PDB file of C-alpha atoms in Angstrom:
ATOM      1  CA  UNK A   1     -12.851 -58.629   2.263  1.00 54.00           C
ATOM      2  CA  UNK A   2     -13.992 -57.932   5.809  1.00 56.00           C
ATOM      3  CA  UNK A   3     -10.705 -56.071   6.399  1.00 59.00           C
ATOM      4  CA  UNK A   4     -11.182 -53.821   3.374  1.00 63.00           C
ATOM      5  CA  UNK A   5     -14.793 -53.074   4.360  1.00 57.00           C
ATOM      6  CA  UNK A   6     -13.583 -52.146   7.821  1.00 60.00           C
ATOM      7  CA  UNK A   7     -10.961 -49.827   6.240  1.00 60.00           C
ATOM      8  CA  UNK A   8     -13.617 -48.162   4.086  1.00 48.00           C
ATOM      9  CA  UNK A   9     -15.858 -47.626   7.121  1.00 55.00           C
ATOM     10  CA  UNK A  10     -12.969 -46.226   9.177  1.00 59.00           C
ATOM     11  CA  UNK A  11     -11.969 -43.879   6.336  1.00 62.00           C
ATOM     12  CA  UNK A  12     -15.584 -42.721   5.999  1.00 51.00           C
ATOM     13  CA  UNK A  13     -15.792 -42.020   9.721  1.00 56.00           C
ATOM     14  CA  UNK A  14     -12.496 -40.089   9.664  1.00 51.00           C
ATOM     15  CA  UNK A  15     -13.582 -38.114   6.596  1.00 52.00           C
ATOM     16  CA  UNK A  16     -16.893 -37.304   8.274  1.00 53.00           C
ATOM     17  CA  UNK A  17     -15.107 -36.146  11.434  1.00 53.00           C
ATOM     18  CA  UNK A  18     -12.741 -33.966   9.414  1.00 49.00           C
ATOM     19  CA  UNK A  19     -15.636 -32.428   7.495  1.00 44.00           C
ATOM     20  CA  UNK A  20     -17.518 -31.769  10.722  1.00 45.00           C
ATOM     21  CA  UNK A  21     -14.437 -30.121  12.246  1.00 41.00           C
ATOM     22  CA  UNK A  22     -13.924 -28.013   9.125  1.00 43.00           C
ATOM     23  CA  UNK A  23     -17.559 -26.876   9.192  1.00 46.00           C
ATOM     24  CA  UNK A  24     -17.360 -25.909  12.865  1.00 40.00           C
ATOM     25  CA  UNK A  25     -14.120 -24.014  12.237  1.00 44.00           C
ATOM     26  CA  UNK A  26     -15.621 -22.190   9.232  1.00 46.00           C
ATOM     27  CA  UNK A  27     -18.733 -21.234  11.208  1.00 45.00           C
ATOM     28  CA  UNK A  28     -16.514 -19.849  13.963  1.00 44.00           C
ATOM     29  CA  UNK A  29     -14.592 -17.713  11.474  1.00 39.00           C
ATOM     30  CA  UNK A  30     -17.799 -16.434   9.912  1.00 38.00           C
ATOM     31  CA  UNK A  31     -19.300 -15.577  13.293  1.00 37.00           C
ATOM     32  CA  UNK A  32     -16.153 -13.711  14.311  1.00 37.00           C
ATOM     33  CA  UNK A  33     -16.029 -11.708  11.091  1.00 35.00           C
ATOM     34  CA  UNK A  34     -19.715 -10.834  11.325  1.00 36.00           C
ATOM     35  CA  UNK A  35     -19.334  -9.655  14.918  1.00 35.00           C
ATOM     36  CA  UNK A  36     -16.364  -7.456  14.030  1.00 36.00           C
ATOM     37  CA  UNK A  37     -18.208  -5.926  11.079  1.00 41.00           C
ATOM     38  CA  UNK A  38     -21.380  -5.354  13.062  1.00 40.00           C
ATOM     39  CA  UNK A  39     -19.613  -3.694  15.982  1.00 46.00           C
ATOM     40  CA  UNK A  40     -17.383  -1.453  13.881  1.00 85.00           C
ATOM     41  CA  UNK A  41     -14.581  -1.566  16.469  1.00 90.00           C
ATOM     42  CA  UNK A  42     -11.017  -0.616  15.656  1.00 94.00           C
ATOM     43  CA  UNK A  43      -8.808   2.325  14.788  1.00 96.00           C
ATOM     44  CA  UNK A  44     -10.379   5.352  13.133  1.00 95.00           C
ATOM     45  CA  UNK A  45      -8.978   8.526  11.643  1.00 98.00           C
ATOM     46  CA  UNK A  46     -11.312  11.272  12.864  1.00 96.00           C
ATOM     47  CA  UNK A  47     -11.763  14.249  10.562  1.00 97.00           C
ATOM     48  CA  UNK A  48     -14.290  16.238  12.562  1.00 96.00           C
ATOM     49  CA  UNK A  49     -17.455  16.212  14.651  1.00 93.00           C
ATOM     50  CA  UNK A  50     -20.508  18.276  13.768  1.00 95.00           C
ATOM     51  CA  UNK A  51     -23.906  19.082  15.266  1.00 94.00           C
ATOM     52  CA  UNK A  52     -25.353  19.279  11.762  1.00 96.00           C
ATOM     53  CA  UNK A  53     -25.608  16.099   9.721  1.00 95.00           C
ATOM     54  CA  UNK A  54     -25.329  18.163   6.521  1.00 96.00           C
ATOM     55  CA  UNK A  55     -22.081  19.750   7.717  1.00 97.00           C
ATOM     56  CA  UNK A  56     -20.726  16.287   8.463  1.00 96.00           C
ATOM     57  CA  UNK A  57     -21.742  15.085   4.995  1.00 96.00           C
ATOM     58  CA  UNK A  58     -19.999  18.076   3.404  1.00 96.00           C
ATOM     59  CA  UNK A  59     -16.794  17.386   5.317  1.00 95.00           C
ATOM     60  CA  UNK A  60     -17.011  13.659   4.548  1.00 95.00           C
ATOM     61  CA  UNK A  61     -17.380  14.470   0.856  1.00 94.00           C
ATOM     62  CA  UNK A  62     -14.295  16.683   0.978  1.00 94.00           C
ATOM     63  CA  UNK A  63     -12.276  13.950   2.707  1.00 95.00           C
ATOM     64  CA  UNK A  64     -13.791  10.903   0.976  1.00 94.00           C
ATOM     65  CA  UNK A  65     -14.748   9.615   4.433  1.00 96.00           C
ATOM     66  CA  UNK A  66     -17.866   8.290   6.195  1.00 93.00           C
ATOM     67  CA  UNK A  67     -20.291   9.853   8.666  1.00 94.00           C
ATOM     68  CA  UNK A  68     -21.214   8.124  11.937  1.00 91.00           C
ATOM     69  CA  UNK A  69     -23.678   9.075  14.655  1.00 89.00           C
ATOM     70  CA  UNK A  70     -21.555   9.576  17.776  1.00 85.00           C
ATOM     71  CA  UNK A  71     -24.535   8.569  19.937  1.00 82.00           C
ATOM     72  CA  UNK A  72     -24.074   5.048  18.496  1.00 80.00           C
ATOM     73  CA  UNK A  73     -20.492   4.748  19.748  1.00 83.00           C
ATOM     74  CA  UNK A  74     -18.580   3.744  22.845  1.00 78.00           C
ATOM     75  CA  UNK A  75     -17.605   7.377  23.555  1.00 74.00           C
ATOM     76  CA  UNK A  76     -20.190   8.404  26.170  1.00 65.00           C
ATOM     77  CA  UNK A  77     -18.371  11.605  27.131  1.00 67.00           C
ATOM     78  CA  UNK A  78     -18.164  12.952  23.600  1.00 68.00           C
ATOM     79  CA  UNK A  79     -21.521  14.715  23.724  1.00 68.00           C
ATOM     80  CA  UNK A  80     -24.961  13.965  22.401  1.00 80.00           C
ATOM     81  CA  UNK A  81     -26.155  14.762  18.919  1.00 88.00           C
ATOM     82  CA  UNK A  82     -22.828  14.876  17.089  1.00 91.00           C
ATOM     83  CA  UNK A  83     -21.991  13.367  13.725  1.00 92.00           C
ATOM     84  CA  UNK A  84     -18.410  12.204  13.238  1.00 94.00           C
ATOM     85  CA  UNK A  85     -16.476  12.184   9.978  1.00 96.00           C
ATOM     86  CA  UNK A  86     -14.121   9.217  10.029  1.00 95.00           C
ATOM     87  CA  UNK A  87     -12.365   6.466   8.128  1.00 95.00           C
ATOM     88  CA  UNK A  88     -12.122   3.029   9.692  1.00 94.00           C
ATOM     89  CA  UNK A  89     -12.032   0.603  11.290  1.00 95.00           C
ATOM     90  CA  UNK A  90      -8.514  -0.146  10.066  1.00 96.00           C
ATOM     91  CA  UNK A  91      -5.082  -1.009  11.449  1.00 97.00           C
ATOM     92  CA  UNK A  92      -3.524   1.787  13.499  1.00 98.00           C
ATOM     93  CA  UNK A  93      -0.851   2.399  10.866  1.00 98.00           C
ATOM     94  CA  UNK A  94      -3.522   2.887   8.191  1.00 98.00           C
ATOM     95  CA  UNK A  95      -5.524   5.200  10.466  1.00 98.00           C
ATOM     96  CA  UNK A  96      -2.381   7.313  10.915  1.00 98.00           C
ATOM     97  CA  UNK A  97      -1.998   7.547   7.130  1.00 98.00           C
ATOM     98  CA  UNK A  98      -5.627   8.663   6.822  1.00 98.00           C
ATOM     99  CA  UNK A  99      -5.027  11.281   9.538  1.00 98.00           C
ATOM    100  CA  UNK A 100      -2.094  12.618   7.524  1.00 98.00           C
ATOM    101  CA  UNK A 101      -4.314  12.828   4.437  1.00 97.00           C
ATOM    102  CA  UNK A 102      -6.969  14.700   6.434  1.00 97.00           C
ATOM    103  CA  UNK A 103      -4.321  17.160   7.644  1.00 97.00           C
ATOM    104  CA  UNK A 104      -2.997  17.625   4.115  1.00 97.00           C
ATOM    105  CA  UNK A 105      -6.576  18.473   3.124  1.00 95.00           C
ATOM    106  CA  UNK A 106      -6.796  21.228   5.729  1.00 96.00           C
ATOM    107  CA  UNK A 107      -8.126  19.407   8.804  1.00 96.00           C
ATOM    108  CA  UNK A 108      -5.342  20.256  11.254  1.00 97.00           C
ATOM    109  CA  UNK A 109      -7.352  18.854  14.176  1.00 96.00           C
ATOM    110  CA  UNK A 110      -7.591  15.322  12.681  1.00 98.00           C
ATOM    111  CA  UNK A 111      -6.629  12.551  15.082  1.00 97.00           C
ATOM    112  CA  UNK A 112      -6.598   8.765  15.485  1.00 98.00           C
ATOM    113  CA  UNK A 113      -8.700   6.922  18.047  1.00 94.00           C
ATOM    114  CA  UNK A 114      -9.518   3.313  18.881  1.00 95.00           C
ATOM    115  CA  UNK A 115     -13.272   3.086  19.337  1.00 91.00           C
ATOM    116  CA  UNK A 116     -16.497   1.335  18.373  1.00 89.00           C
ATOM    117  CA  UNK A 117     -19.390   2.619  16.302  1.00 85.00           C
ATOM    118  CA  UNK A 118     -22.461   0.447  16.807  1.00 83.00           C
ATOM    119  CA  UNK A 119     -24.733   2.054  14.243  1.00 75.00           C
ATOM    120  CA  UNK A 120     -24.410   2.060  10.462  1.00 72.00           C
ATOM    121  CA  UNK A 121     -22.492   4.550   8.388  1.00 80.00           C
ATOM    122  CA  UNK A 122     -24.846   7.367   7.531  1.00 79.00           C
TER     123      UNK A 122
END
């Protein structure tokens, strides 16, 4: 009986350790996903940059894209006060497909760029 009690205790300890490890692993995955979503880093298809927020919204509506404030990005040389029409962050291959769609919709200057937007979509 003492042997079976010892086995039960050992199994409980092992189960507890496995659960603790699983919880730590899950928290790490959640923290990583949250950081990636919050930073907005990755590949973007860029469909234009505008001084006027309304112009950016119009273009975004035409392209079914989002508007971002370029001041909230990691592109310090891009100029202050611009609003960017973009789709992303996505894999580079998907960003290239979006760029093609933008070009098919008349935006010949559309391009793909790896960057970060720190603010929300507008």
